[in-house]
Tab-separated table of C-alpha atoms in Angstrom:
chain	number	residue	atom	x	y	z
H	1	ASP	CA	110.453	139.077	-39.080
H	2	ALA	CA	106.945	139.812	-38.355
H	3	LYS	CA	106.601	141.980	-35.130
H	4	THR	CA	104.872	141.187	-32.051
H	5	THR	CA	102.979	143.764	-29.273
H	6	GLN	CA	102.756	142.096	-25.787
H	7	PRO	CA	101.407	143.829	-22.371
H	8	THR	CA	104.397	144.801	-20.267
H	9	SER	CA	103.299	142.950	-16.651
H	10	MET	CA	100.635	140.954	-15.721
H	11	ASP	CA	100.113	139.420	-12.397
H	12	CYS	CA	98.068	135.980	-11.656
H	13	ALA	CA	96.710	134.186	-8.553
H	14	GLU	CA	99.149	131.304	-8.029
H	15	GLY	CA	96.025	127.846	-9.313
H	16	ARG	CA	94.809	130.343	-11.752
H	17	ALA	CA	95.454	130.332	-15.929
H	18	ALA	CA	97.085	132.911	-16.792
H	19	ASN	CA	96.702	134.113	-20.211
H	20	LEU	CA	99.376	136.069	-21.962
H	21	PRO	CA	98.585	137.971	-24.886
H	22	CYS	CA	100.573	138.532	-28.210
H	23	ASN	CA	100.034	140.448	-31.208
H	24	HIS	CA	101.448	140.062	-34.335
H	25	SER	CA	99.050	141.594	-36.749
H	26	THR	CA	101.729	141.173	-39.532
H	27	ILE	CA	102.638	137.816	-39.495
H	28	SER	CA	103.160	135.743	-43.211
H	29	GLY	CA	102.312	132.692	-43.845
H	30	ASN	CA	105.508	130.955	-43.150
H	31	GLU	CA	105.929	132.371	-39.660
H	32	TYR	CA	105.709	130.783	-36.610
H	33	VAL	CA	104.776	131.683	-33.170
H	34	TYR	CA	106.837	130.768	-30.641
H	35	TRP	CA	107.027	131.087	-26.625
H	36	TYR	CA	110.085	131.553	-24.272
H	37	ARG	CA	110.734	132.677	-20.904
H	38	GLN	CA	113.443	133.542	-18.600
H	39	ILE	CA	113.233	133.247	-15.043
H	40	HIS	CA	115.170	136.233	-13.111
H	41	SER	CA	119.634	135.937	-14.097
H	42	GLN	CA	118.614	132.711	-15.874
H	43	GLY	CA	118.845	131.826	-19.270
H	44	PRO	CA	115.242	132.036	-21.758
H	45	GLN	CA	113.867	128.080	-21.947
H	46	TYR	CA	111.879	127.255	-25.061
H	47	ILE	CA	107.755	126.785	-24.026
H	48	ILE	CA	106.325	126.527	-27.379
H	49	HIS	CA	105.636	127.004	-30.588
H	50	GLY	CA	103.071	126.774	-33.646
H	51	LEU	CA	102.308	127.406	-36.874
H	52	LYS	CA	98.534	127.592	-37.402
H	53	ASN	CA	96.777	125.131	-34.660
H	54	ASN	CA	96.287	125.130	-30.855
H	55	GLU	CA	98.981	123.230	-29.504
H	56	THR	CA	99.727	121.953	-25.918
H	57	ASN	CA	102.462	120.233	-24.391
H	58	GLU	CA	103.717	119.440	-20.441
H	59	MET	CA	104.234	123.234	-19.527
H	60	ALA	CA	101.418	125.126	-21.933
H	61	SER	CA	99.124	125.806	-24.806
H	62	LEU	CA	98.754	128.165	-26.978
H	63	ILE	CA	95.986	129.387	-28.845
H	64	ILE	CA	96.345	131.089	-32.177
H	65	THR	CA	93.373	132.966	-33.640
H	66	GLU	CA	92.113	131.599	-37.314
H	67	ASP	CA	93.580	134.953	-38.839
H	68	ARG	CA	96.813	134.772	-36.959
H	69	LYS	CA	97.107	138.017	-35.980
H	70	SER	CA	96.833	137.021	-32.575
H	71	SER	CA	97.509	134.612	-30.135
H	72	THR	CA	97.511	133.583	-25.978
H	73	LEU	CA	99.994	131.752	-24.279
H	74	ILE	CA	98.345	129.885	-21.568
H	75	LEU	CA	99.463	127.904	-18.162
H	76	PRO	CA	96.826	126.104	-16.405
H	77	HIS	CA	97.847	125.971	-13.019
H	78	ALA	CA	100.595	128.923	-12.636
H	79	THR	CA	102.581	128.529	-9.648
H	80	LEU	CA	104.892	130.644	-7.817
H	81	ARG	CA	108.008	129.637	-9.741
H	82	ASP	CA	106.578	130.545	-13.263
H	83	THR	CA	107.089	134.348	-12.245
H	84	ALA	CA	109.204	135.355	-15.305
H	85	VAL	CA	109.792	137.421	-18.488
H	86	TYR	CA	107.372	135.946	-21.170
H	87	TYR	CA	108.387	136.248	-24.809
H	88	CYS	CA	106.193	136.017	-27.645
H	89	ILE	CA	108.486	136.045	-31.292
H	90	VAL	CA	107.601	135.407	-34.008
H	91	ARG	CA	110.136	133.936	-37.201
H	92	VAL	CA	110.525	131.866	-40.522
H	93	GLY	CA	110.614	128.393	-39.481
H	94	ASN	CA	113.887	126.182	-40.146
H	95	GLN	CA	116.145	129.249	-40.770
H	96	ALA	CA	119.382	127.207	-39.839
H	97	GLY	CA	122.017	130.109	-38.804
H	98	THR	CA	119.496	132.363	-37.317
H	99	ALA	CA	118.954	133.354	-34.084
H	100	LEU	CA	115.680	134.342	-32.058
H	101	ILE	CA	115.707	138.764	-31.931
H	102	PHE	CA	113.991	139.206	-28.523
H	103	GLY	CA	111.521	142.064	-27.618
H	104	LYS	CA	110.838	143.675	-24.254
H	105	GLY	CA	108.499	140.445	-23.616
H	106	THR	CA	105.643	141.043	-20.581
H	107	THR	CA	106.341	140.254	-16.863
H	108	LEU	CA	104.476	137.585	-14.896
H	109	SER	CA	103.896	137.997	-11.608
H	110	VAL	CA	102.267	135.296	-9.864
H	111	SER	CA	101.661	135.447	-6.167
H	112	SER	CA	100.391	133.439	-3.307
K	1	GLY	CA	115.842	119.525	-24.214
K	2	ALA	CA	118.850	119.964	-25.509
K	3	VAL	CA	121.543	121.064	-22.405
K	4	VAL	CA	123.671	124.129	-23.337
K	5	SER	CA	126.501	124.858	-20.659
K	6	GLN	CA	128.419	128.127	-19.794
K	7	HIS	CA	131.932	128.465	-17.377
K	8	PRO	CA	132.019	130.153	-15.362
K	9	SER	CA	128.617	130.988	-14.003
K	10	ARG	CA	129.727	134.665	-13.080
K	11	VAL	CA	133.606	136.381	-12.663
K	12	ILE	CA	134.364	140.000	-11.820
K	13	CYS	CA	137.471	141.335	-12.784
K	14	LYS	CA	139.847	144.286	-13.077
K	15	SER	CA	139.439	147.121	-15.909
K	16	GLY	CA	141.605	146.219	-18.711
K	17	THR	CA	141.835	142.379	-18.054
K	18	SER	CA	140.561	140.275	-20.921
K	19	VAL	CA	138.065	137.275	-19.470
K	20	LYS	CA	136.905	134.376	-21.574
K	21	ILE	CA	133.406	132.453	-21.594
K	22	GLU	CA	133.079	129.607	-22.496
K	23	CYS	CA	129.712	127.961	-24.190
K	24	ARG	CA	129.246	123.970	-24.458
K	25	SER	CA	126.461	122.256	-26.076
K	26	LEU	CA	126.279	118.705	-23.975
K	27	ASP	CA	124.684	115.860	-26.020
K	28	PHE	CA	124.816	117.547	-29.301
K	29	GLN	CA	126.718	119.367	-31.839
K	30	ALA	CA	126.120	122.514	-32.865
K	31	THR	CA	127.254	124.629	-36.054
K	32	THR	CA	125.983	127.578	-35.066
K	33	MET	CA	125.943	128.959	-31.787
K	34	PHE	CA	124.660	132.278	-30.580
K	35	TRP	CA	126.103	135.332	-27.980
K	36	TYR	CA	123.770	137.729	-26.509
K	37	ARG	CA	124.306	141.100	-23.906
K	38	GLN	CA	121.508	141.421	-21.457
K	39	PHE	CA	121.582	144.816	-19.283
K	40	PRO	CA	119.369	145.073	-15.858
K	41	LYS	CA	115.733	145.212	-16.465
K	42	LYS	CA	116.515	145.265	-20.409
K	43	SER	CA	115.544	142.119	-22.801
K	44	LEU	CA	118.397	140.095	-24.223
K	45	MET	CA	120.330	141.950	-27.152
K	46	LEU	CA	122.006	139.624	-30.027
K	47	MET	CA	125.926	140.341	-30.484
K	48	ALA	CA	127.165	137.864	-32.753
K	49	THR	CA	126.649	134.308	-34.515
K	50	SER	CA	129.192	132.015	-34.197
K	51	ASN	CA	129.816	129.658	-36.784
K	52	GLU	CA	132.305	126.554	-36.632
K	53	GLY	CA	135.342	126.192	-38.207
K	54	SER	CA	134.436	130.185	-39.727
K	55	LYS	CA	134.392	134.008	-38.487
K	56	ALA	CA	132.123	135.107	-36.608
K	57	THR	CA	129.345	137.598	-37.709
K	58	TYR	CA	128.575	140.600	-35.570
K	59	GLU	CA	125.713	142.289	-35.317
K	60	GLN	CA	125.509	146.152	-35.601
K	61	GLY	CA	127.266	148.007	-33.155
K	62	VAL	CA	128.961	145.087	-31.490
K	63	GLU	CA	132.911	145.459	-31.944
K	64	LYS	CA	134.355	142.315	-33.150
K	65	ASP	CA	137.734	143.160	-31.789
K	66	LYS	CA	136.472	143.525	-28.047
K	67	PHE	CA	134.590	140.512	-28.379
K	68	LEU	CA	136.429	137.952	-29.868
K	69	ILE	CA	134.501	135.068	-30.667
K	70	ASN	CA	136.084	131.612	-31.756
K	71	HIS	CA	134.015	128.489	-32.202
K	72	ALA	CA	136.687	125.876	-32.565
K	73	SER	CA	134.939	122.994	-32.681
K	74	LEU	CA	130.950	121.278	-32.393
K	75	THR	CA	130.371	121.851	-29.173
K	76	LEU	CA	132.279	124.217	-28.490
K	77	SER	CA	132.206	128.223	-28.496
K	78	THR	CA	134.051	130.857	-26.661
K	79	LEU	CA	133.551	134.681	-26.088
K	80	THR	CA	136.254	136.595	-25.026
K	81	VAL	CA	135.863	140.214	-23.656
K	82	THR	CA	139.390	142.137	-24.486
K	83	SER	CA	140.391	144.903	-21.813
K	84	ALA	CA	136.838	144.946	-20.246
K	85	HIS	CA	135.638	148.291	-19.190
K	86	PRO	CA	132.742	149.072	-16.021
K	87	GLU	CA	130.018	149.404	-19.004
K	88	ASP	CA	130.991	145.560	-20.400
K	89	SER	CA	129.873	144.721	-17.200
K	90	SER	CA	126.465	142.880	-17.823
K	91	PHE	CA	124.841	138.768	-17.965
K	92	TYR	CA	126.603	137.256	-21.019
K	93	ILE	CA	124.013	134.079	-22.455
K	94	CYS	CA	124.767	131.689	-25.682
K	95	SER	CA	122.494	129.504	-26.936
K	96	ALA	CA	122.679	127.117	-29.785
K	97	ARG	CA	119.794	125.781	-32.418
K	98	VAL	CA	119.841	121.567	-32.454
K	99	PRO	CA	119.593	120.754	-35.683
K	100	GLY	CA	116.902	118.720	-37.169
K	101	ILE	CA	114.846	120.406	-34.686
K	102	THR	CA	112.321	122.278	-36.230
K	103	ASP	CA	114.110	125.994	-34.935
K	104	GLU	CA	113.712	125.198	-31.428
K	105	GLN	CA	116.462	127.436	-29.938
K	106	PHE	CA	118.467	125.995	-26.511
K	107	PHE	CA	119.844	128.676	-23.912
K	108	GLY	CA	122.771	128.631	-21.745
K	109	PRO	CA	122.066	129.576	-18.099
K	110	GLY	CA	124.382	133.093	-19.102
K	111	THR	CA	127.439	134.223	-17.094
K	112	ARG	CA	127.175	137.322	-14.740
K	113	LEU	CA	130.302	139.567	-15.822
K	114	THR	CA	131.031	142.445	-13.120
K	115	VAL	CA	133.949	144.577	-14.181
K	116	LEU	CA	135.057	146.592	-11.101
């Protein structure tokens, strides 16, 4: 699976959009970009994933550059409850029986 | 999304004792479950892959005789930490993949183990 690079930490004001970047310059054509987050002392939570096109769901939007070498997770209106570690993971889709491998992620701190 | 539960949520035990942690898929059947360990301020580290009806596959450096995994049914996997020591104190998290959904992996809430 391709390696990802994320900033160690980011701050965001409550109510503002939080834009979390991820670099994955060695991504291959059949690899998806997944985003998970982990709130303190809880299990990780799935947020969103995509292959080429931008994706949006009730939690967030995922913007993938045309060359697919980087992506941005957008939380449109961050709240205090969005404070968490956000993990960007790149892997081939539909790999039955294989686990997600986590990097260090970005610690997002949302403050009022 | 699919729900994965863990029991207990936290446990404190004496050094030398064994502790069993249960991981259940509540609304789906999981042929494969995964066990992770997370130390304070660190990322999740994959320990092993648990396959229903067969032996678990352990990651390099994880002692299979110390961390016993049993996946006896399609909804239950157990992790037993044998002869626990203080250095085994950690946050243990299980997860499962939902068959038929594009590679989404759902995680349990975690079990905080403290070995005195």
